[in-house]
Coordinates of C-alpha atoms and ligand atoms in Angstrom, one line a residue:
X1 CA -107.4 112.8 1.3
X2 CA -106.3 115.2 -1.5
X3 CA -108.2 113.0 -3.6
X4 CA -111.7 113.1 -2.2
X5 CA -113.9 115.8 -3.5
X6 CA -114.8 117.2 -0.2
X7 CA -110.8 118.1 0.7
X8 CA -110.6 121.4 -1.4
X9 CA -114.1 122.6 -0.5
X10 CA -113.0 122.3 3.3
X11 CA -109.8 124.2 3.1
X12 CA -111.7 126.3 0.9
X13 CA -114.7 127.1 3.8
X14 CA -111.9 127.4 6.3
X15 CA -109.8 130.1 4.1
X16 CA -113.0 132.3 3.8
X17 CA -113.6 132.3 7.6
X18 CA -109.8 132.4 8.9
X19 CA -108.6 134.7 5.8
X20 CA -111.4 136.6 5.3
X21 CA -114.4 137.2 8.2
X22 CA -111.6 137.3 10.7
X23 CA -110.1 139.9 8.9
X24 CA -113.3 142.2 8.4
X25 CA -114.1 141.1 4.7
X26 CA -118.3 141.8 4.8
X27 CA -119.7 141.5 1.7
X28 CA -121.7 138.5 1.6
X29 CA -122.0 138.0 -2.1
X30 CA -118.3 138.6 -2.2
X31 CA -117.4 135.7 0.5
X32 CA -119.9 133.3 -0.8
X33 CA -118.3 133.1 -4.3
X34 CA -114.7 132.7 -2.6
X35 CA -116.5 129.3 -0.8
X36 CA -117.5 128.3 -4.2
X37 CA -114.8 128.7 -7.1
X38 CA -112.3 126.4 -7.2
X39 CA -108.7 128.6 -6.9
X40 CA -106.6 124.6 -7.2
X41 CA -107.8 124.7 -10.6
X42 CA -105.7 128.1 -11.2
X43 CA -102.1 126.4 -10.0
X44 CA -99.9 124.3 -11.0
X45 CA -100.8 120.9 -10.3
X46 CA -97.7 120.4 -7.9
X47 CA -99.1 123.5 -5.9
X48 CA -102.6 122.7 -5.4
X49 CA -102.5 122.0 -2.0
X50 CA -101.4 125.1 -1.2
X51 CA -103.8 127.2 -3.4
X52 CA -106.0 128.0 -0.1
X53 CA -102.5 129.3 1.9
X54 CA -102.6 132.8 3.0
X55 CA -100.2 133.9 0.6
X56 CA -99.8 134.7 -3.6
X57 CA -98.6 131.6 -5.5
X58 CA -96.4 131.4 -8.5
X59 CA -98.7 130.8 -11.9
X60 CA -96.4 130.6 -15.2
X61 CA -94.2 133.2 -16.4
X62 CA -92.8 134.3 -13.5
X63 CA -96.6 136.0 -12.4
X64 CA -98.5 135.3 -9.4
X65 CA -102.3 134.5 -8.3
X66 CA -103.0 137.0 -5.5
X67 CA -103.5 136.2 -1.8
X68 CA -106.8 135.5 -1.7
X69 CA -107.0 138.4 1.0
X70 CA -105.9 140.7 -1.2
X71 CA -108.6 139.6 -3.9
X72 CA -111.4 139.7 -1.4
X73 CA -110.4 143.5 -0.6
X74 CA -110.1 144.2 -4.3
X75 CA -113.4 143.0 -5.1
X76 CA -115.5 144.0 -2.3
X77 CA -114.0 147.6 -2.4
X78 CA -116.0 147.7 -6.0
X79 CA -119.1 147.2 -4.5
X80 CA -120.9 145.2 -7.4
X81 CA -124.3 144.5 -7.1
X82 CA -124.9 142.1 -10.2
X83 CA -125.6 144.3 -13.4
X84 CA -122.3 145.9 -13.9
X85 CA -119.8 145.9 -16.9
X86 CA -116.0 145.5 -15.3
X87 CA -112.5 145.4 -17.0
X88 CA -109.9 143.7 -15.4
X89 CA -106.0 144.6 -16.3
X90 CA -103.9 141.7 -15.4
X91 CA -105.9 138.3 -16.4
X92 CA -103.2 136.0 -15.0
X93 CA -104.6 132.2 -13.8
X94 CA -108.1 133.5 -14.7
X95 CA -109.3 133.4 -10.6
X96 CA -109.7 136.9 -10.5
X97 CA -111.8 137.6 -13.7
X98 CA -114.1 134.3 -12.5
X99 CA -114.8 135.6 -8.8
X100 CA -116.0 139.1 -10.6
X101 CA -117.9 137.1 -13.1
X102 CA -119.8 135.4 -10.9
X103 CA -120.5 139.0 -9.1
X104 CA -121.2 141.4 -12.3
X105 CA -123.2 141.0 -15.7
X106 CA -120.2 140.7 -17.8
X107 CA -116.5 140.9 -17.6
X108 CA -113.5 142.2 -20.0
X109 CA -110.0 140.9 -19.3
X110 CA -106.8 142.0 -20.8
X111 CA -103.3 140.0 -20.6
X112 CA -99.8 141.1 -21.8
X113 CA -99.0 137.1 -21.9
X114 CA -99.9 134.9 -24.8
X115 CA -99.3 132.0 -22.8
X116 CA -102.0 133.3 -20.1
X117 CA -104.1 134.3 -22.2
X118 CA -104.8 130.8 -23.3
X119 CA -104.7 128.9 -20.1
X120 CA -106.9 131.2 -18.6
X121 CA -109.6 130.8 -21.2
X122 CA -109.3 127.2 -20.9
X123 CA -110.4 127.6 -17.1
X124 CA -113.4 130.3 -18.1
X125 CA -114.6 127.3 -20.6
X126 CA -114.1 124.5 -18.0
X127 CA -116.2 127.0 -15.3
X128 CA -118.9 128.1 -18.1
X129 CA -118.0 131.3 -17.3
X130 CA -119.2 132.7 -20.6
X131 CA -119.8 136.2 -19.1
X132 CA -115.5 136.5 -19.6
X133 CA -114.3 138.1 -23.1
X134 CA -110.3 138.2 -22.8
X135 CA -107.8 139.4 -25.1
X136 CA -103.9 139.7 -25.5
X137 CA -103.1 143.2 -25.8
X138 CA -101.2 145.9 -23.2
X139 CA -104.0 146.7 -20.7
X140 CA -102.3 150.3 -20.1
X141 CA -104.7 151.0 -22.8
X142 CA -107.8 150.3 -21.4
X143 CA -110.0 148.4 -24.2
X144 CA -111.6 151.4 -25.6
X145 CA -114.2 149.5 -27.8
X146 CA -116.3 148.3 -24.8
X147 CA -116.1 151.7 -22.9
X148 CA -116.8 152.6 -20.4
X149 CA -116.6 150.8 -17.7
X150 CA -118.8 150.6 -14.1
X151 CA -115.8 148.9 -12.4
X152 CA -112.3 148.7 -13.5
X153 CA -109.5 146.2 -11.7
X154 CA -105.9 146.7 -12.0
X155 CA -104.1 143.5 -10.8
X156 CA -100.4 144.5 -11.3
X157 CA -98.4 147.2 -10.2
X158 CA -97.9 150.4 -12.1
X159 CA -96.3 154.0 -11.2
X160 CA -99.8 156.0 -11.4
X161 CA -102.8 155.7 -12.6
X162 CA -103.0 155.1 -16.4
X163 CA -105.0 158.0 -17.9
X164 CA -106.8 155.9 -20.6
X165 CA -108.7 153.9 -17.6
X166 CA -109.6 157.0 -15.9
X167 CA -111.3 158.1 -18.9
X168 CA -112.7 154.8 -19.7
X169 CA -114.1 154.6 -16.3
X170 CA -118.0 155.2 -16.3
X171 CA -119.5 158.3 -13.9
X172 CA -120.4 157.1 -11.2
X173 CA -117.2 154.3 -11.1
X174 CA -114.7 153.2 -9.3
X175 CA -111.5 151.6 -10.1
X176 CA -108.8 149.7 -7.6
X177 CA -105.1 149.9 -8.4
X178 CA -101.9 149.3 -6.8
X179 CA -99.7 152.5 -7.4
X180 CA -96.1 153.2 -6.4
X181 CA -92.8 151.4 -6.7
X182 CA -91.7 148.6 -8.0
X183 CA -91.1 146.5 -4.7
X184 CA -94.2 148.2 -3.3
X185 CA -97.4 150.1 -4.0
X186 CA -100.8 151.9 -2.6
X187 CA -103.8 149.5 -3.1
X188 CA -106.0 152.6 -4.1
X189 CA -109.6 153.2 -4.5
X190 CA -110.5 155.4 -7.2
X191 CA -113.9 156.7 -7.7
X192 CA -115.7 158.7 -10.4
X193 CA -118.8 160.8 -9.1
X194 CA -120.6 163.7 -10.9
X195 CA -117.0 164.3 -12.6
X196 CA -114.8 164.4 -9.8
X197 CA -112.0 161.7 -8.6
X198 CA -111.2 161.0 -5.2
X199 CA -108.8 158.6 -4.0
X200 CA -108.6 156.3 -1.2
X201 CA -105.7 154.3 0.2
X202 CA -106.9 150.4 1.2
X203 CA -103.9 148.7 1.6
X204 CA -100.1 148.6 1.4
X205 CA -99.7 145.8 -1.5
X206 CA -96.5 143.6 -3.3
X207 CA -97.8 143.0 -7.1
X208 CA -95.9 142.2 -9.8
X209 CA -95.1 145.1 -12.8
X210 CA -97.8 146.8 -14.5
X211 CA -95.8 147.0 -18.2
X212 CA -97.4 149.0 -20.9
X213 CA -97.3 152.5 -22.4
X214 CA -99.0 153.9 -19.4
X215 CA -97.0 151.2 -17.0
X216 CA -93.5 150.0 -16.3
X217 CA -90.8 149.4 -19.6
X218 CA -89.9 146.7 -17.8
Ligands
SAH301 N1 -105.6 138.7 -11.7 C1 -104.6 137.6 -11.8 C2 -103.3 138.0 -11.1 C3 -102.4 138.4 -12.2 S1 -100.7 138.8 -11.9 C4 -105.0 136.3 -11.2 O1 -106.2 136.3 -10.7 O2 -104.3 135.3 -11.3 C5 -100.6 140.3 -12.9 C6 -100.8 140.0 -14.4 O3 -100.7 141.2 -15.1 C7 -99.7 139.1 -15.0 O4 -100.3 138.0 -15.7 C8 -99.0 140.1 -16.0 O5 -98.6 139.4 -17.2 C9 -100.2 141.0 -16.3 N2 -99.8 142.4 -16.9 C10 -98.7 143.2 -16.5 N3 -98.8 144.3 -17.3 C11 -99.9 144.2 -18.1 C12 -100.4 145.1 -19.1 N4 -99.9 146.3 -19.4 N5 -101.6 144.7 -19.7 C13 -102.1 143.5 -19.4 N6 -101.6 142.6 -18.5 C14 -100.5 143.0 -17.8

């Protein structure tokens, strides 16, 4: 069962409809790539048959994968269209900056983790996803050289907003974070237009600490 090929992309077909349509996730180009990238590949082995659960998952270093719920919203709430340049804070498994690759013209992902850092650019090779520059570095930061940015995705939790991704953020822009305490947070929807930010509140999230200059000491 596990074994045969077909297995993952069933589970897979029935998380976008069960997890996602029922749930009012629209955006076709967004639900399409969720039926096609292979999230097992991003766990453990021992975990792979839960990769399509409606729930995070533990990856290494005591991180997780997001629901794929939460990913959906995240993604569809930047409204890419294909041509866009998008940083990602938070690189993790990888799954995250390989959906938006497939959605965007080129992503920039940055990690805190060493250890993630590498296993996730072993997936991006293994996917061709040669769209996907990463780097090790604190993501509080931004990643000034490739600035700025049409998108921006935060995928940990921080207390506010780091300034140096606001300012790295292009005009028009928009940029999802989760904001607030450490145990919970805002999902928010930032967007840049003719100079002025407004803020939108999507979702009440659990992610794990943001931890940087502009983040969490801990
Ligand atoms: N997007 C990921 C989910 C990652 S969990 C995925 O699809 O799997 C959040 C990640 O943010 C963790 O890997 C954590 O190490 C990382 N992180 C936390 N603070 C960071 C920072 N300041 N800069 C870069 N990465 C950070």
């Amino acid at each position: 069962m596990i074994d045969s090929p077909d297995y993952f992309d069933t589970i897979r077909q029935r998380m976008v409809q069960e997890q996602l349509i029922s749930r009012g996730i629209h955006d076709p180009r967004v639900l399409a790539v969720m039926g096609e990238v292979p999230r097992h590949l991003f766990v453990d082995d021992a975990m792979q048959a839960h990769a399509y659960g409606d729930y995070p998952l533990p990856i290494s270093d005591g991180q997780t994968i997001s629901q794929p719920f939460i990913v959906a919203i995240m993604t569809q709430a930047l409204q890419l269209t294909g041509t866009e340049k998008v940083l990602e804070i938070g690189t993790g498994s990888g799954y995250q900056a390989v959906i938006l690759s497939r959605l965007c013209a080129k992503v920039y992902t940055v990690e805190r983790l060493n250890s993630l850092v590498a296993s996730s650019r072993r997936l991006f090779d293994r996917l061709r996803c040669y769209n996907i520059q990463s780097k090790l570095d604190d993501g509080t930061l931004g990643w000034l050289e490739h600035a700025p940015y049409d998108a921006i995705m935060v995928t940990a939790g921080g207390p506010e907003i780091p300034e140096p991704l606001l300012a790295q953020l292009a005009d028009p822009g928009r940029l999802v974070i989760p904001v607030g305490a450490q145990d919970q947070q805002e999902l928010q929807l930032v967007t840049k237009k003719d100079g002025v930010i407004s803020v939108e509140l999507l979702e009440y999230v659990r992610f794990v600490s943001l931890i940087g200059e502009h983040g969490w000491n801990r």
